[in-house]
Amino acid sequence: DTEVTQTPKHLVMGMTNKKSLKCEQHMGHRAMYWYKQKAKKPPELMFVYSYEKLSINESVPSRFSPECPNSSLLNLHLHALQPEDSALYLCASSQGGGRERLMNTEAFFGQGTRLTVV
Amino acid sequence: TQLLEQSPQFLSIQEGENLTVYCNSSSVFSSLQWYRQEPGEGPVLLVTVVTGGEVKKLKRLTFQFGDARKDSSLHITAAQPGDTGLYLCAGRRTGKLIFGQGTTLQVKP
């Protein structure tokens, strides 16, 4: 099973709403990632979790709040978003967790959540 | 400054033509990965190249890692409409997986 599952697939939310994106993997991977992708652009890294601890935060605004409840699950909590936050949000996972172990490991991506902020 | 430079960024060709996409860097990478992404979907891993000079084939796709491990190329032979998508090269730097700008390929029937 090389699947990363993201829910929901589509989400429309108002600027005052609170919502959460969910990601799940059962490959035993110990690193999980959130990426943001705008149309025709490459994915941009937001957060990295390694062994359920936040290891990288790419200066993401606090209206995005990640959470890793256990080694298989990754959430992204959204609050007071802006229309420019509309994008495809991608979750990924890979083996290992230490910085050196990650060097040659492959990342597997979910299908993404298409988020529209109105 | 983009750590991984991909070229071309857009490519529109007829079915049956050959094409090459390049991924270049001034930095050495221990490995590079190639992904293909269709609209509204997540990137799908095609291949990882690890050894300098390595060549890997995946049906009509040929991937090469430069001898100095600073660049890679993807060659598609006899492109088909099903090859249409965004092609991304990626490499790891300080624990992060970073991407090139991507190459949007359109193959017309």
Coordinates of C-alpha atoms in Angstrom, one line a residue:
Chain A
D1 CA 0.0 0.0 0.0
T2 CA 1.7 3.2 -1.2
E3 CA -1.3 5.4 -0.7
V4 CA -1.7 8.7 1.1
T5 CA -5.3 9.6 1.6
Q6 CA -6.5 13.2 1.9
T7 CA -9.9 14.5 2.9
P8 CA -11.9 16.3 1.8
K9 CA -11.1 16.5 -1.9
H10 CA -12.7 19.9 -2.3
L11 CA -13.5 22.5 0.4
V12 CA -15.1 26.0 0.1
M13 CA -14.9 28.1 3.2
G14 CA -15.6 31.6 4.2
M15 CA -13.0 33.9 5.7
T16 CA -14.5 33.5 9.2
N17 CA -14.8 29.7 9.1
K18 CA -12.7 27.1 10.9
K19 CA -12.0 23.9 9.0
S20 CA -9.5 21.1 9.0
L21 CA -7.8 19.1 6.3
K22 CA -6.9 15.5 7.0
C23 CA -4.2 13.2 5.8
E24 CA -3.6 9.5 6.5
Q25 CA -0.9 7.0 5.5
H26 CA -0.3 3.4 6.6
M27 CA 3.2 2.8 5.1
G28 CA 4.9 3.2 8.4
H29 CA 6.5 6.5 7.2
R30 CA 7.8 8.7 10.0
A31 CA 8.0 12.0 8.0
M32 CA 4.9 13.8 6.9
Y33 CA 4.6 17.1 5.0
W34 CA 2.2 19.8 4.0
Y35 CA 2.6 21.6 0.7
K36 CA 0.7 24.4 -0.9
Q37 CA 0.4 24.5 -4.7
K38 CA -0.9 27.3 -6.9
A39 CA -2.0 26.6 -10.5
K40 CA 0.9 25.8 -12.9
K41 CA 3.4 26.2 -10.1
P42 CA 5.5 23.7 -8.2
P43 CA 4.4 22.6 -4.6
E44 CA 5.7 24.9 -1.9
L45 CA 6.7 23.4 1.4
M46 CA 4.7 24.5 4.5
F47 CA 5.5 22.1 7.3
V48 CA 7.5 18.9 8.0
Y49 CA 6.8 16.5 10.8
S50 CA 9.4 14.0 11.8
Y51 CA 8.5 11.3 14.3
E52 CA 5.3 13.2 15.1
K53 CA 7.2 16.4 16.0
L54 CA 7.2 19.6 14.0
S55 CA 10.7 19.9 12.5
I56 CA 10.3 22.5 9.8
N57 CA 7.9 25.5 9.6
E58 CA 8.5 27.5 6.5
S59 CA 7.4 30.8 8.1
V60 CA 3.7 29.9 7.5
P61 CA 1.1 32.4 8.8
S62 CA -0.5 31.3 12.1
R63 CA -3.9 31.0 10.4
F64 CA -2.5 27.6 9.3
S65 CA -2.0 25.3 12.3
P66 CA -0.6 21.7 11.7
E67 CA -1.2 18.8 14.0
C68 CA 0.2 15.3 14.0
P69 CA -2.0 13.2 16.4
N70 CA 0.0 9.9 15.7
S71 CA 2.4 8.5 13.2
S72 CA -0.3 7.8 10.6
L73 CA -2.3 11.0 10.7
L74 CA -1.6 14.7 9.9
N75 CA -4.1 17.5 10.1
L76 CA -4.0 21.1 9.0
H77 CA -6.3 23.4 10.9
L78 CA -7.5 26.5 9.0
H79 CA -8.9 29.7 10.6
A80 CA -9.5 33.2 9.3
L81 CA -8.1 32.4 5.8
Q82 CA -7.8 34.9 3.0
P83 CA -8.9 34.5 -0.6
E84 CA -5.2 34.3 -1.6
D85 CA -4.9 31.1 0.4
S86 CA -7.0 29.4 -2.2
A87 CA -4.9 26.6 -3.6
L88 CA -4.3 22.8 -3.8
Y89 CA -3.0 21.6 -0.4
L90 CA -0.9 18.4 -0.7
C91 CA 0.1 16.0 2.0
A92 CA 3.1 13.7 1.5
S93 CA 5.0 11.2 3.5
S94 CA 8.4 9.5 3.4
Q95 CA 10.4 7.0 5.3
G96 CA 12.9 7.9 8.0
G97 CA 12.8 11.0 10.1
G98 CA 16.3 12.1 10.8
R99 CA 17.8 14.7 8.4
E100 CA 20.4 12.3 7.0
R101 CA 18.0 9.5 6.5
L102 CA 15.7 11.7 4.5
M103 CA 18.4 12.4 1.9
N104 CA 17.6 9.6 -0.5
T105 CA 14.0 8.8 0.5
E106 CA 11.1 9.1 -1.8
A107 CA 8.0 11.1 -1.0
F108 CA 4.5 9.9 -1.8
F109 CA 1.8 12.4 -2.2
G110 CA -2.0 12.4 -1.6
Q111 CA -4.5 13.6 -4.2
G112 CA -4.7 17.0 -2.5
T113 CA -7.5 19.1 -1.2
R114 CA -8.7 21.9 -3.5
L115 CA -9.4 24.8 -1.1
T116 CA -11.4 27.8 -2.2
V117 CA -11.7 30.7 0.3
V118 CA -14.6 33.1 -0.4
Chain B
T1 CA 17.2 32.0 -6.8
Q2 CA 15.8 28.7 -7.8
L3 CA 18.0 25.8 -6.6
L4 CA 16.6 23.5 -9.3
E5 CA 16.1 25.0 -12.7
Q6 CA 13.9 23.2 -15.1
S7 CA 13.6 23.8 -18.8
P8 CA 11.6 24.3 -20.8
Q9 CA 8.7 25.5 -18.6
F10 CA 6.1 24.9 -21.3
L11 CA 6.1 22.4 -24.2
S12 CA 3.4 21.7 -26.7
I13 CA 4.1 19.0 -29.2
Q14 CA 2.3 16.6 -31.6
E15 CA 1.7 13.0 -30.8
G16 CA 4.7 10.8 -31.8
E17 CA 7.3 13.5 -31.3
N18 CA 10.3 13.1 -28.9
L19 CA 11.1 15.6 -26.2
T20 CA 13.7 16.2 -23.4
V21 CA 13.2 18.1 -20.2
Y22 CA 16.2 19.3 -18.2
C23 CA 16.7 19.8 -14.5
N24 CA 19.9 21.7 -13.6
S25 CA 21.5 22.9 -10.4
S26 CA 24.8 24.4 -9.3
S27 CA 24.6 22.2 -6.2
V28 CA 25.3 18.5 -5.8
F29 CA 22.4 16.3 -4.9
S30 CA 22.6 12.8 -3.4
S31 CA 19.6 11.9 -5.5
L32 CA 16.9 13.5 -7.7
Q33 CA 13.4 12.5 -8.2
W34 CA 11.0 13.0 -11.1
Y35 CA 7.2 13.4 -10.6
R36 CA 4.3 13.7 -13.0
Q37 CA 1.2 15.6 -11.9
E38 CA -2.2 15.8 -13.6
P39 CA -4.6 18.7 -13.0
G40 CA -6.3 18.5 -9.7
E41 CA -4.2 15.5 -8.6
G42 CA -1.1 15.0 -6.4
P43 CA 2.3 14.4 -7.9
V44 CA 3.1 10.8 -8.7
L45 CA 6.6 9.6 -8.3
L46 CA 8.1 8.3 -11.6
V47 CA 11.7 7.6 -10.6
T48 CA 14.6 8.3 -8.3
V49 CA 18.1 8.6 -9.7
V50 CA 20.9 8.1 -7.2
T51 CA 24.2 7.3 -8.9
G52 CA 26.1 9.8 -11.1
G53 CA 25.8 8.8 -14.7
E54 CA 22.8 6.5 -14.0
V55 CA 20.2 5.9 -16.7
K56 CA 16.8 4.5 -15.8
K57 CA 14.1 3.6 -18.3
L58 CA 10.4 3.5 -17.7
K59 CA 8.7 2.3 -20.9
R60 CA 9.1 5.3 -23.2
L61 CA 10.6 7.5 -20.5
T62 CA 14.4 7.6 -20.0
F63 CA 15.9 9.4 -17.0
Q64 CA 19.5 10.3 -16.7
F65 CA 21.5 11.6 -13.7
G66 CA 24.5 13.7 -14.5
D67 CA 28.0 12.4 -13.7
A68 CA 28.5 15.2 -11.2
R69 CA 25.0 14.7 -9.7
K70 CA 24.1 18.3 -10.4
D71 CA 21.6 17.8 -13.2
S72 CA 19.1 15.3 -14.6
S73 CA 17.1 14.9 -17.8
L74 CA 13.9 13.2 -18.8
H75 CA 13.5 12.0 -22.4
I76 CA 10.2 10.9 -23.7
T77 CA 10.1 8.9 -27.0
A78 CA 7.0 9.0 -29.2
A79 CA 5.0 11.1 -26.9
Q80 CA 1.3 10.3 -26.5
P81 CA -1.7 12.4 -25.3
G82 CA -1.6 10.4 -22.0
D83 CA 1.8 11.9 -21.3
T84 CA 0.2 15.4 -20.9
G85 CA 0.9 16.8 -17.4
L86 CA 3.2 18.8 -15.2
Y87 CA 6.6 17.2 -14.8
L88 CA 8.6 18.1 -11.7
C89 CA 12.1 17.3 -10.7
A90 CA 12.8 17.4 -6.9
G91 CA 15.8 17.0 -4.6
R92 CA 16.4 17.0 -0.9
R93 CA 18.2 19.9 0.8
T94 CA 18.5 20.2 4.6
G95 CA 15.7 17.8 5.1
K96 CA 13.3 19.5 2.7
L97 CA 12.1 18.1 -0.6
I98 CA 12.4 21.0 -3.0
F99 CA 11.0 21.2 -6.5
G100 CA 12.0 22.7 -9.8
Q101 CA 9.6 25.1 -11.5
G102 CA 8.0 22.3 -13.4
T103 CA 7.5 21.6 -17.1
T104 CA 4.0 21.7 -18.4
L105 CA 3.7 19.3 -21.3
Q106 CA 0.8 19.2 -23.7
V107 CA 0.7 16.4 -26.3
K108 CA -1.8 17.0 -29.1
P109 CA -3.4 14.0 -30.9

